[in-house]
Amino acid sequence: MEHLISLKEWSPEKIRDVLDLARDVKTNPANYQDAMARKTLLMIFEKPSLRTRLSFEAGMTQMGGHAIYYHTGNSPMGSGKESISDSIKTASRFVDVIMARLFKHDDLLEMAEYATVPVINALTDDSHPCQILADLQAIEEKKGKLAGLKLAYLGDGFNNVTHSLMFGGTKMGMHVSVGSPAGEDYSPRADVVADCAAFSAGSGGSVFVTDDPVEAIKDADVVYTDSWMSYHIPKDQEAARIAKFMPYQVNSGLMAHAKPDAIFMNCLPAIRGCEQTAEVIDGPQSIVFDEAENRLHAQKAVILTLCGAA
């Protein structure tokens, strides 16, 4: 039995297979309309989401299956009345696959340890693999390839999306450049950078981290940013973080240093005037809603793969 915990553990070949399947699912949805018939997905939510819930629930429905929404805030597991292990052992008797969107990555690892059905990471404080699979699908749709492209990430380098994007990009032969403020609270983790350097040695890609936003974005094919205020960050830190990250705001001036045909991405939600300007996210180079749509197709491919239904 296989899980999707992090793209760090998935081989380039596995990622390629899922991306190819996602493309076929998107192109030929009727071929998969009964692929999950009489199958049930349990969706465990500790963190709220628009795209995650809608894409997983719609995806199961479109493949003939059913999804159950389970919020930990009003559950025995969330209140501490029942352990994660007991909850997941029980759930595994009722459903065919589990996805979880949690604060703590260790809680997801515990779920995977005790589950007897596949577990999908729909976001933790450590990683966001489903988002990056959708991102890679979108990039390939727009650019025709992944290997050899320069992907520049600007902003908060010390977060789950950045780390997952680095894993996915370097495994697929991309040149991943991260522009973020210096310091352990803002830059990618050293172990992630080291892992990505090792992945790049085998894929022909590369990884580069700098505190110079112009250097990071120079000649980029893909420009990516994300929220400066992740869920776990206290509200009283907002003003200081905005001041710290403002030099990394993706605006028309910064985009001018990327390639003229560069595409702009944000996994959403987005705040215009913070991590990017309205001119950029609502402009012709932005593909943020194509990117969001691909959550549906990429996650269908993940479910089909893990459940052996492809």
PDB file of C-alpha atoms in Angstrom:
ATOM      1  CA  MET A   1       0.000   0.000   0.000  1.00  0.00           C
ATOM      2  CA  GLU A   2       1.281   3.441  -0.956  1.00  0.00           C
ATOM      3  CA  HIS A   3       0.631   6.923   0.431  1.00  0.00           C
ATOM      4  CA  LEU A   4       1.319  10.462  -0.782  1.00  0.00           C
ATOM      5  CA  ILE A   5       3.066  12.112   2.150  1.00  0.00           C
ATOM      6  CA  SER A   6       5.689  14.262   0.423  1.00  0.00           C
ATOM      7  CA  LEU A   7       7.169  14.560  -3.054  1.00  0.00           C
ATOM      8  CA  LYS A   8      10.525  14.018  -1.392  1.00  0.00           C
ATOM      9  CA  GLU A   9       9.663  10.322  -1.227  1.00  0.00           C
ATOM     10  CA  TRP A  10       8.230  10.032  -4.735  1.00  0.00           C
ATOM     11  CA  SER A  11      10.565   9.182  -7.609  1.00  0.00           C
ATOM     12  CA  PRO A  12      10.675  11.284 -10.783  1.00  0.00           C
ATOM     13  CA  GLU A  13       9.144   8.297 -12.570  1.00  0.00           C
ATOM     14  CA  LYS A  14       6.204   8.195 -10.154  1.00  0.00           C
ATOM     15  CA  ILE A  15       5.641  11.934 -10.533  1.00  0.00           C
ATOM     16  CA  ARG A  16       5.783  11.586 -14.324  1.00  0.00           C
ATOM     17  CA  ASP A  17       3.243   8.746 -14.293  1.00  0.00           C
ATOM     18  CA  VAL A  18       0.817  10.803 -12.195  1.00  0.00           C
ATOM     19  CA  LEU A  19       1.249  13.894 -14.384  1.00  0.00           C
ATOM     20  CA  ASP A  20       0.590  11.838 -17.513  1.00  0.00           C
ATOM     21  CA  LEU A  21      -2.496  10.328 -15.902  1.00  0.00           C
ATOM     22  CA  ALA A  22      -3.684  13.774 -14.781  1.00  0.00           C
ATOM     23  CA  ARG A  23      -3.412  15.004 -18.355  1.00  0.00           C
ATOM     24  CA  ASP A  24      -5.500  12.068 -19.603  1.00  0.00           C
ATOM     25  CA  VAL A  25      -8.063  12.505 -16.823  1.00  0.00           C
ATOM     26  CA  LYS A  26      -8.430  16.154 -17.820  1.00  0.00           C
ATOM     27  CA  THR A  27      -8.646  15.400 -21.543  1.00  0.00           C
ATOM     28  CA  ASN A  28     -10.860  12.310 -21.334  1.00  0.00           C
ATOM     29  CA  PRO A  29     -12.948  12.578 -18.135  1.00  0.00           C
ATOM     30  CA  ALA A  30     -15.626  10.197 -19.430  1.00  0.00           C
ATOM     31  CA  ASN A  31     -13.085   7.370 -19.384  1.00  0.00           C
ATOM     32  CA  TYR A  32     -12.902   7.669 -15.589  1.00  0.00           C
ATOM     33  CA  GLN A  33     -16.534   8.379 -14.688  1.00  0.00           C
ATOM     34  CA  ASP A  34     -16.937   4.995 -12.982  1.00  0.00           C
ATOM     35  CA  ALA A  35     -13.334   4.455 -11.880  1.00  0.00           C
ATOM     36  CA  MET A  36     -14.173   5.012  -8.196  1.00  0.00           C
ATOM     37  CA  ALA A  37     -17.709   3.604  -8.239  1.00  0.00           C
ATOM     38  CA  ARG A  38     -18.842   2.483  -4.777  1.00  0.00           C
ATOM     39  CA  LYS A  39     -15.599   3.863  -3.292  1.00  0.00           C
ATOM     40  CA  THR A  40     -15.438   6.405  -0.465  1.00  0.00           C
ATOM     41  CA  LEU A  41     -12.901   9.122   0.319  1.00  0.00           C
ATOM     42  CA  LEU A  42     -12.670  10.428   3.883  1.00  0.00           C
ATOM     43  CA  MET A  43     -11.634  14.099   3.925  1.00  0.00           C
ATOM     44  CA  ILE A  44     -10.173  15.064   7.312  1.00  0.00           C
ATOM     45  CA  PHE A  45      -9.910  18.836   7.770  1.00  0.00           C
ATOM     46  CA  GLU A  46      -8.153  20.611  10.606  1.00  0.00           C
ATOM     47  CA  LYS A  47      -7.263  23.625   8.427  1.00  0.00           C
ATOM     48  CA  PRO A  48      -9.968  25.301   6.327  1.00  0.00           C
ATOM     49  CA  SER A  49      -9.782  25.411   2.539  1.00  0.00           C
ATOM     50  CA  LEU A  50     -11.775  26.315  -0.551  1.00  0.00           C
ATOM     51  CA  ARG A  51      -9.813  24.590  -3.314  1.00  0.00           C
ATOM     52  CA  THR A  52      -8.897  21.456  -1.368  1.00  0.00           C
ATOM     53  CA  ARG A  53     -12.407  20.523  -0.322  1.00  0.00           C
ATOM     54  CA  LEU A  54     -14.103  21.404  -3.596  1.00  0.00           C
ATOM     55  CA  SER A  55     -11.530  19.680  -5.796  1.00  0.00           C
ATOM     56  CA  PHE A  56     -11.386  16.436  -3.818  1.00  0.00           C
ATOM     57  CA  GLU A  57     -15.143  16.207  -3.315  1.00  0.00           C
ATOM     58  CA  ALA A  58     -15.967  17.078  -6.923  1.00  0.00           C
ATOM     59  CA  GLY A  59     -13.268  14.716  -8.135  1.00  0.00           C
ATOM     60  CA  MET A  60     -14.711  11.743  -6.297  1.00  0.00           C
ATOM     61  CA  THR A  61     -18.214  12.560  -7.529  1.00  0.00           C
ATOM     62  CA  GLN A  62     -17.016  12.844 -11.129  1.00  0.00           C
ATOM     63  CA  MET A  63     -15.378   9.407 -10.864  1.00  0.00           C
ATOM     64  CA  GLY A  64     -18.517   7.767  -9.486  1.00  0.00           C
ATOM     65  CA  GLY A  65     -17.416   7.742  -5.854  1.00  0.00           C
ATOM     66  CA  HIS A  66     -18.374   9.532  -2.662  1.00  0.00           C
ATOM     67  CA  ALA A  67     -16.537  11.876  -0.291  1.00  0.00           C
ATOM     68  CA  ILE A  68     -17.182  12.428   3.416  1.00  0.00           C
ATOM     69  CA  TYR A  69     -16.206  15.775   4.965  1.00  0.00           C
ATOM     70  CA  TYR A  70     -14.939  15.368   8.545  1.00  0.00           C
ATOM     71  CA  HIS A  71     -13.828  18.428  10.504  1.00  0.00           C
ATOM     72  CA  THR A  72     -11.659  17.705  13.529  1.00  0.00           C
ATOM     73  CA  GLY A  73     -12.976  20.738  15.405  1.00  0.00           C
ATOM     74  CA  ASN A  74     -16.121  18.915  16.474  1.00  0.00           C
ATOM     75  CA  SER A  75     -14.809  15.365  16.518  1.00  0.00           C
ATOM     76  CA  PRO A  76     -13.525  12.986  19.217  1.00  0.00           C
ATOM     77  CA  MET A  77     -10.114  13.054  17.524  1.00  0.00           C
ATOM     78  CA  GLY A  78      -9.941  16.849  17.531  1.00  0.00           C
ATOM     79  CA  SER A  79     -11.101  17.163  21.138  1.00  0.00           C
ATOM     80  CA  GLY A  80      -8.564  14.643  22.393  1.00  0.00           C
ATOM     81  CA  LYS A  81     -11.231  12.142  23.395  1.00  0.00           C
ATOM     82  CA  GLU A  82      -9.923   9.585  20.898  1.00  0.00           C
ATOM     83  CA  SER A  83      -6.367   9.042  19.701  1.00  0.00           C
ATOM     84  CA  ILE A  84      -5.308   9.551  16.103  1.00  0.00           C
ATOM     85  CA  SER A  85      -4.331   5.899  15.859  1.00  0.00           C
ATOM     86  CA  ASP A  86      -7.710   4.606  17.034  1.00  0.00           C
ATOM     87  CA  SER A  87      -9.578   7.085  14.855  1.00  0.00           C
ATOM     88  CA  ILE A  88      -7.657   6.127  11.725  1.00  0.00           C
ATOM     89  CA  LYS A  89      -7.806   2.391  12.390  1.00  0.00           C
ATOM     90  CA  THR A  90     -11.569   2.750  12.691  1.00  0.00           C
ATOM     91  CA  ALA A  91     -11.947   4.963   9.619  1.00  0.00           C
ATOM     92  CA  SER A  92      -9.932   2.494   7.558  1.00  0.00           C
ATOM     93  CA  ARG A  93     -12.693  -0.089   8.113  1.00  0.00           C
ATOM     94  CA  PHE A  94     -15.269   2.194   6.464  1.00  0.00           C
ATOM     95  CA  VAL A  95     -13.517   4.023   3.611  1.00  0.00           C
ATOM     96  CA  ASP A  96     -11.187   3.274   0.711  1.00  0.00           C
ATOM     97  CA  VAL A  97      -8.832   6.261   0.878  1.00  0.00           C
ATOM     98  CA  ILE A  98      -8.135   9.084   3.346  1.00  0.00           C
ATOM     99  CA  MET A  99      -6.958  12.646   2.710  1.00  0.00           C
ATOM    100  CA  ALA A 100      -5.990  14.977   5.526  1.00  0.00           C
ATOM    101  CA  ARG A 101      -5.332  18.719   5.730  1.00  0.00           C
ATOM    102  CA  LEU A 102      -3.597  19.300   9.046  1.00  0.00           C
ATOM    103  CA  PHE A 103      -1.387  21.656  10.998  1.00  0.00           C
ATOM    104  CA  LYS A 104       1.223  19.148  12.187  1.00  0.00           C
ATOM    105  CA  HIS A 105       3.057  16.919   9.731  1.00  0.00           C
ATOM    106  CA  ASP A 106       3.745  14.437  12.525  1.00  0.00           C
ATOM    107  CA  ASP A 107      -0.008  13.884  12.858  1.00  0.00           C
ATOM    108  CA  LEU A 108      -0.154  12.934   9.188  1.00  0.00           C
ATOM    109  CA  LEU A 109       2.735  10.516   9.640  1.00  0.00           C
ATOM    110  CA  GLU A 110       0.850   8.909  12.512  1.00  0.00           C
ATOM    111  CA  MET A 111      -2.242   8.571  10.336  1.00  0.00           C
ATOM    112  CA  ALA A 112      -0.215   6.888   7.605  1.00  0.00           C
ATOM    113  CA  GLU A 113       1.359   4.540  10.135  1.00  0.00           C
ATOM    114  CA  TYR A 114      -1.978   3.206  11.373  1.00  0.00           C
ATOM    115  CA  ALA A 115      -4.131   3.448   8.240  1.00  0.00           C
ATOM    116  CA  THR A 116      -4.861   0.298   6.268  1.00  0.00           C
ATOM    117  CA  VAL A 117      -5.917   2.373   3.236  1.00  0.00           C
ATOM    118  CA  PRO A 118      -3.924   4.983   1.275  1.00  0.00           C
ATOM    119  CA  VAL A 119      -3.402   8.380   2.936  1.00  0.00           C
ATOM    120  CA  ILE A 120      -3.037  11.598   0.928  1.00  0.00           C
ATOM    121  CA  ASN A 121      -1.382  14.728   2.293  1.00  0.00           C
ATOM    122  CA  ALA A 122      -3.706  17.604   1.398  1.00  0.00           C
ATOM    123  CA  LEU A 123      -1.424  20.028   3.303  1.00  0.00           C
ATOM    124  CA  THR A 124       0.583  20.084   6.512  1.00  0.00           C
ATOM    125  CA  ASP A 125       3.010  22.605   7.975  1.00  0.00           C
ATOM    126  CA  ASP A 126       5.769  20.630   6.228  1.00  0.00           C
ATOM    127  CA  SER A 127       4.524  20.008   2.699  1.00  0.00           C
ATOM    128  CA  HIS A 128       1.775  20.444   0.104  1.00  0.00           C
ATOM    129  CA  PRO A 129       2.389  17.784  -2.561  1.00  0.00           C
ATOM    130  CA  CYS A 130      -1.041  17.872  -4.241  1.00  0.00           C
ATOM    131  CA  GLN A 131      -0.634  21.574  -4.971  1.00  0.00           C
ATOM    132  CA  ILE A 132       2.738  21.047  -6.585  1.00  0.00           C
ATOM    133  CA  LEU A 133       1.496  18.207  -8.798  1.00  0.00           C
ATOM    134  CA  ALA A 134      -1.207  20.584 -10.048  1.00  0.00           C
ATOM    135  CA  ASP A 135       1.441  23.284 -10.528  1.00  0.00           C
ATOM    136  CA  LEU A 136       3.705  21.002 -12.539  1.00  0.00           C
ATOM    137  CA  GLN A 137       0.769  19.973 -14.704  1.00  0.00           C
ATOM    138  CA  ALA A 138      -0.063  23.633 -15.366  1.00  0.00           C
ATOM    139  CA  ILE A 139       3.544  24.533 -16.197  1.00  0.00           C
ATOM    140  CA  GLU A 140       3.828  21.635 -18.626  1.00  0.00           C
ATOM    141  CA  GLU A 141       0.546  22.629 -20.283  1.00  0.00           C
ATOM    142  CA  LYS A 142       1.764  26.182 -20.853  1.00  0.00           C
ATOM    143  CA  LYS A 143       5.426  25.515 -21.627  1.00  0.00           C
ATOM    144  CA  GLY A 144       5.340  22.045 -23.172  1.00  0.00           C
ATOM    145  CA  LYS A 145       7.974  20.671 -20.807  1.00  0.00           C
ATOM    146  CA  LEU A 146       9.418  20.861 -17.305  1.00  0.00           C
ATOM    147  CA  ALA A 147      13.087  19.906 -17.637  1.00  0.00           C
ATOM    148  CA  GLY A 148      15.371  22.843 -18.297  1.00  0.00           C
ATOM    149  CA  LEU A 149      12.899  25.554 -17.303  1.00  0.00           C
ATOM    150  CA  LYS A 150      13.816  28.134 -14.662  1.00  0.00           C
ATOM    151  CA  LEU A 151      11.228  28.429 -11.899  1.00  0.00           C
ATOM    152  CA  ALA A 152      11.665  31.433  -9.609  1.00  0.00           C
ATOM    153  CA  TYR A 153       9.896  31.542  -6.254  1.00  0.00           C
ATOM    154  CA  LEU A 154       9.706  34.952  -4.546  1.00  0.00           C
ATOM    155  CA  GLY A 155       8.708  35.613  -0.944  1.00  0.00           C
ATOM    156  CA  ASP A 156       8.436  33.326   2.062  1.00  0.00           C
ATOM    157  CA  GLY A 157      11.009  30.604   1.459  1.00  0.00           C
ATOM    158  CA  PHE A 158      10.379  28.883   4.778  1.00  0.00           C
ATOM    159  CA  ASN A 159       7.023  27.283   4.101  1.00  0.00           C
ATOM    160  CA  ASN A 160       5.353  24.098   2.928  1.00  0.00           C
ATOM    161  CA  VAL A 161       4.653  25.251  -0.624  1.00  0.00           C
ATOM    162  CA  THR A 162       8.217  26.440  -1.206  1.00  0.00           C
ATOM    163  CA  HIS A 163       9.759  23.221   0.057  1.00  0.00           C
ATOM    164  CA  SER A 164       7.371  21.031  -1.940  1.00  0.00           C
ATOM    165  CA  LEU A 165       7.912  23.128  -5.066  1.00  0.00           C
ATOM    166  CA  MET A 166      11.659  22.702  -4.644  1.00  0.00           C
ATOM    167  CA  PHE A 167      11.285  18.925  -4.338  1.00  0.00           C
ATOM    168  CA  GLY A 168       8.977  18.606  -7.329  1.00  0.00           C
ATOM    169  CA  GLY A 169      10.862  21.022  -9.537  1.00  0.00           C
ATOM    170  CA  THR A 170      14.343  19.614  -8.988  1.00  0.00           C
ATOM    171  CA  LYS A 171      13.151  16.017  -9.360  1.00  0.00           C
ATOM    172  CA  MET A 172      11.732  16.928 -12.766  1.00  0.00           C
ATOM    173  CA  GLY A 173      14.908  18.625 -13.983  1.00  0.00           C
ATOM    174  CA  MET A 174      13.909  22.247 -13.412  1.00  0.00           C
ATOM    175  CA  HIS A 175      16.222  25.044 -12.283  1.00  0.00           C
ATOM    176  CA  VAL A 176      14.568  26.229  -9.074  1.00  0.00           C
ATOM    177  CA  SER A 177      15.573  29.660  -7.782  1.00  0.00           C
ATOM    178  CA  VAL A 178      14.275  30.950  -4.442  1.00  0.00           C
ATOM    179  CA  GLY A 179      14.408  34.645  -3.594  1.00  0.00           C
ATOM    180  CA  SER A 180      13.648  35.309   0.071  1.00  0.00           C
ATOM    181  CA  PRO A 181      14.980  37.372   2.981  1.00  0.00           C
ATOM    182  CA  ALA A 182      18.034  35.930   4.703  1.00  0.00           C
ATOM    183  CA  GLY A 183      17.475  34.146   7.996  1.00  0.00           C
ATOM    184  CA  GLU A 184      16.160  30.815   9.190  1.00  0.00           C
ATOM    185  CA  ASP A 185      12.606  32.139   9.550  1.00  0.00           C
ATOM    186  CA  TYR A 186      12.460  33.216   5.905  1.00  0.00           C
ATOM    187  CA  SER A 187      14.804  31.037   3.826  1.00  0.00           C
ATOM    188  CA  PRO A 188      14.283  27.400   2.804  1.00  0.00           C
ATOM    189  CA  ARG A 189      15.475  24.817   5.312  1.00  0.00           C
ATOM    190  CA  ALA A 190      19.082  23.774   4.800  1.00  0.00           C
ATOM    191  CA  ASP A 191      18.166  20.086   4.671  1.00  0.00           C
ATOM    192  CA  VAL A 192      15.632  20.746   1.894  1.00  0.00           C
ATOM    193  CA  VAL A 193      18.235  22.653  -0.124  1.00  0.00           C
ATOM    194  CA  ALA A 194      20.700  19.780   0.332  1.00  0.00           C
ATOM    195  CA  ASP A 195      18.121  17.188  -0.716  1.00  0.00           C
ATOM    196  CA  CYS A 196      17.212  19.219  -3.792  1.00  0.00           C
ATOM    197  CA  ALA A 197      20.868  19.569  -4.764  1.00  0.00           C
ATOM    198  CA  ALA A 198      21.113  15.775  -4.658  1.00  0.00           C
ATOM    199  CA  PHE A 199      17.932  15.377  -6.725  1.00  0.00           C
ATOM    200  CA  SER A 200      19.286  17.879  -9.253  1.00  0.00           C
ATOM    201  CA  ALA A 201      22.459  15.867  -9.711  1.00  0.00           C
ATOM    202  CA  GLY A 202      20.346  13.041 -11.086  1.00  0.00           C
ATOM    203  CA  SER A 203      17.819  15.089 -13.042  1.00  0.00           C
ATOM    204  CA  GLY A 204      19.943  17.795 -14.642  1.00  0.00           C
ATOM    205  CA  GLY A 205      18.169  20.516 -12.691  1.00  0.00           C
ATOM    206  CA  SER A 206      19.539  22.863 -10.057  1.00  0.00           C
ATOM    207  CA  VAL A 207      18.601  24.733  -6.893  1.00  0.00           C
ATOM    208  CA  PHE A 208      19.672  28.259  -5.973  1.00  0.00           C
ATOM    209  CA  VAL A 209      18.765  30.411  -2.957  1.00  0.00           C
ATOM    210  CA  THR A 210      19.413  34.151  -2.735  1.00  0.00           C
ATOM    211  CA  ASP A 211      18.179  37.210  -0.856  1.00  0.00           C
ATOM    212  CA  ASP A 212      18.332  39.263  -4.069  1.00  0.00           C
ATOM    213  CA  PRO A 213      14.893  39.198  -5.765  1.00  0.00           C
ATOM    214  CA  VAL A 214      16.235  40.426  -9.108  1.00  0.00           C
ATOM    215  CA  GLU A 215      18.896  37.733  -9.167  1.00  0.00           C
ATOM    216  CA  ALA A 216      16.281  35.114  -8.281  1.00  0.00           C
ATOM    217  CA  ILE A 217      13.844  36.070 -11.041  1.00  0.00           C
ATOM    218  CA  LYS A 218      16.338  36.880 -13.804  1.00  0.00           C
ATOM    219  CA  ASP A 219      15.418  35.058 -17.049  1.00  0.00           C
ATOM    220  CA  ALA A 220      12.806  32.915 -15.285  1.00  0.00           C
ATOM    221  CA  ASP A 221      10.286  30.950 -17.347  1.00  0.00           C
ATOM    222  CA  VAL A 222       7.949  30.598 -14.377  1.00  0.00           C
ATOM    223  CA  VAL A 223       7.445  33.085 -11.531  1.00  0.00           C
ATOM    224  CA  TYR A 224       5.717  31.826  -8.388  1.00  0.00           C
ATOM    225  CA  THR A 225       4.692  33.418  -5.121  1.00  0.00           C
ATOM    226  CA  ASP A 226       2.531  32.532  -2.135  1.00  0.00           C
ATOM    227  CA  SER A 227       0.966  34.154   0.917  1.00  0.00           C
ATOM    228  CA  TRP A 228       3.242  35.956   3.358  1.00  0.00           C
ATOM    229  CA  MET A 229       0.952  35.047   6.262  1.00  0.00           C
ATOM    230  CA  SER A 230       0.616  31.272   6.686  1.00  0.00           C
ATOM    231  CA  TYR A 231      -2.086  29.967   9.039  1.00  0.00           C
ATOM    232  CA  HIS A 232       0.280  29.422  11.975  1.00  0.00           C
ATOM    233  CA  ILE A 233       1.737  32.959  11.986  1.00  0.00           C
ATOM    234  CA  PRO A 234       0.336  35.283  14.703  1.00  0.00           C
ATOM    235  CA  LYS A 235      -1.615  38.299  13.473  1.00  0.00           C
ATOM    236  CA  ASP A 236       0.588  40.677  15.469  1.00  0.00           C
ATOM    237  CA  GLN A 237       3.523  39.767  13.210  1.00  0.00           C
ATOM    238  CA  GLU A 238       1.720  40.833  10.041  1.00  0.00           C
ATOM    239  CA  ALA A 239       3.095  44.383   9.745  1.00  0.00           C
ATOM    240  CA  ALA A 240       6.689  43.297  10.352  1.00  0.00           C
ATOM    241  CA  ARG A 241       6.426  40.458   7.829  1.00  0.00           C
ATOM    242  CA  ILE A 242       4.917  42.692   5.166  1.00  0.00           C
ATOM    243  CA  ALA A 243       7.796  45.137   5.596  1.00  0.00           C
ATOM    244  CA  LYS A 244      10.303  42.285   5.409  1.00  0.00           C
ATOM    245  CA  PHE A 245       8.811  40.734   2.281  1.00  0.00           C
ATOM    246  CA  MET A 246       7.850  43.868   0.332  1.00  0.00           C
ATOM    247  CA  PRO A 247      11.100  43.861  -1.716  1.00  0.00           C
ATOM    248  CA  TYR A 248      10.000  40.427  -2.986  1.00  0.00           C
ATOM    249  CA  GLN A 249       6.542  41.542  -4.103  1.00  0.00           C
ATOM    250  CA  VAL A 250       5.955  40.342  -7.658  1.00  0.00           C
ATOM    251  CA  ASN A 251       5.098  43.542  -9.516  1.00  0.00           C
ATOM    252  CA  SER A 252       5.555  44.660 -13.108  1.00  0.00           C
ATOM    253  CA  GLY A 253       9.028  46.000 -12.343  1.00  0.00           C
ATOM    254  CA  LEU A 254      10.232  42.690 -10.962  1.00  0.00           C
ATOM    255  CA  MET A 255       8.462  40.669 -13.678  1.00  0.00           C
ATOM    256  CA  ALA A 256      10.404  42.674 -16.270  1.00  0.00           C
ATOM    257  CA  HIS A 257      13.535  40.751 -15.224  1.00  0.00           C
ATOM    258  CA  ALA A 258      11.920  37.396 -16.096  1.00  0.00           C
ATOM    259  CA  LYS A 259      11.617  36.189 -19.676  1.00  0.00           C
ATOM    260  CA  PRO A 260       9.042  38.119 -21.730  1.00  0.00           C
ATOM    261  CA  ASP A 261       6.891  34.985 -22.049  1.00  0.00           C
ATOM    262  CA  ALA A 262       7.179  34.021 -18.370  1.00  0.00           C
ATOM    263  CA  ILE A 263       4.043  32.790 -16.643  1.00  0.00           C
ATOM    264  CA  PHE A 264       2.944  33.907 -13.182  1.00  0.00           C
ATOM    265  CA  MET A 265       1.617  31.485 -10.549  1.00  0.00           C
ATOM    266  CA  ASN A 266       0.150  31.687  -7.048  1.00  0.00           C
ATOM    267  CA  CYS A 267      -1.446  28.683  -5.354  1.00  0.00           C
ATOM    268  CA  LEU A 268      -4.113  30.978  -3.822  1.00  0.00           C
ATOM    269  CA  PRO A 269      -5.546  32.513  -1.761  1.00  0.00           C
ATOM    270  CA  ALA A 270      -3.837  35.734  -2.833  1.00  0.00           C
ATOM    271  CA  ILE A 271      -3.777  39.261  -1.448  1.00  0.00           C
ATOM    272  CA  ARG A 272      -3.374  41.914  -4.120  1.00  0.00           C
ATOM    273  CA  GLY A 273      -0.928  44.534  -2.942  1.00  0.00           C
ATOM    274  CA  CYS A 274       1.043  42.092  -0.807  1.00  0.00           C
ATOM    275  CA  GLU A 275       2.829  39.117  -2.393  1.00  0.00           C
ATOM    276  CA  GLN A 276       1.871  40.385  -5.851  1.00  0.00           C
ATOM    277  CA  THR A 277       0.148  43.375  -7.402  1.00  0.00           C
ATOM    278  CA  ALA A 278      -3.264  43.251  -9.045  1.00  0.00           C
ATOM    279  CA  GLU A 279      -1.585  44.195 -12.315  1.00  0.00           C
ATOM    280  CA  VAL A 280       0.381  40.932 -12.265  1.00  0.00           C
ATOM    281  CA  ILE A 281      -2.139  38.434 -10.912  1.00  0.00           C
ATOM    282  CA  ASP A 282      -4.938  39.793 -13.117  1.00  0.00           C
ATOM    283  CA  GLY A 283      -2.664  40.312 -16.113  1.00  0.00           C
ATOM    284  CA  PRO A 284      -2.024  38.250 -19.250  1.00  0.00           C
ATOM    285  CA  GLN A 285       0.935  36.328 -17.819  1.00  0.00           C
ATOM    286  CA  SER A 286      -1.082  34.986 -14.880  1.00  0.00           C
ATOM    287  CA  ILE A 287      -2.309  31.383 -14.984  1.00  0.00           C
ATOM    288  CA  VAL A 288      -3.517  31.186 -11.383  1.00  0.00           C
ATOM    289  CA  PHE A 289      -6.999  29.895 -12.202  1.00  0.00           C
ATOM    290  CA  ASP A 290      -5.734  27.284 -14.676  1.00  0.00           C
ATOM    291  CA  GLU A 291      -3.364  26.276 -11.889  1.00  0.00           C
ATOM    292  CA  ALA A 292      -6.243  26.068  -9.403  1.00  0.00           C
ATOM    293  CA  GLU A 293      -8.355  23.978 -11.785  1.00  0.00           C
ATOM    294  CA  ASN A 294      -5.582  21.427 -12.064  1.00  0.00           C
ATOM    295  CA  ARG A 295      -5.992  20.578  -8.393  1.00  0.00           C
ATOM    296  CA  LEU A 296      -9.059  18.631  -9.557  1.00  0.00           C
ATOM    297  CA  HIS A 297      -7.273  16.680 -12.267  1.00  0.00           C
ATOM    298  CA  ALA A 298      -3.996  16.060 -10.434  1.00  0.00           C
ATOM    299  CA  GLN A 299      -5.784  14.827  -7.314  1.00  0.00           C
ATOM    300  CA  LYS A 300      -8.002  12.526  -9.367  1.00  0.00           C
ATOM    301  CA  ALA A 301      -4.791  11.039 -10.745  1.00  0.00           C
ATOM    302  CA  VAL A 302      -3.364  10.642  -7.234  1.00  0.00           C
ATOM    303  CA  ILE A 303      -6.520   8.885  -5.999  1.00  0.00           C
ATOM    304  CA  LEU A 304      -6.629   6.580  -9.024  1.00  0.00           C
ATOM    305  CA  THR A 305      -2.947   5.724  -8.641  1.00  0.00           C
ATOM    306  CA  LEU A 306      -3.015   5.015  -4.905  1.00  0.00           C
ATOM    307  CA  CYS A 307      -6.246   3.019  -5.161  1.00  0.00           C
ATOM    308  CA  GLY A 308      -5.031   0.988  -8.133  1.00  0.00           C
ATOM    309  CA  ALA A 309      -7.979   2.183 -10.202  1.00  0.00           C
ATOM    310  CA  ALA A 310      -6.136   3.798 -13.102  1.00  0.00           C
TER     311      ALA A 310
END
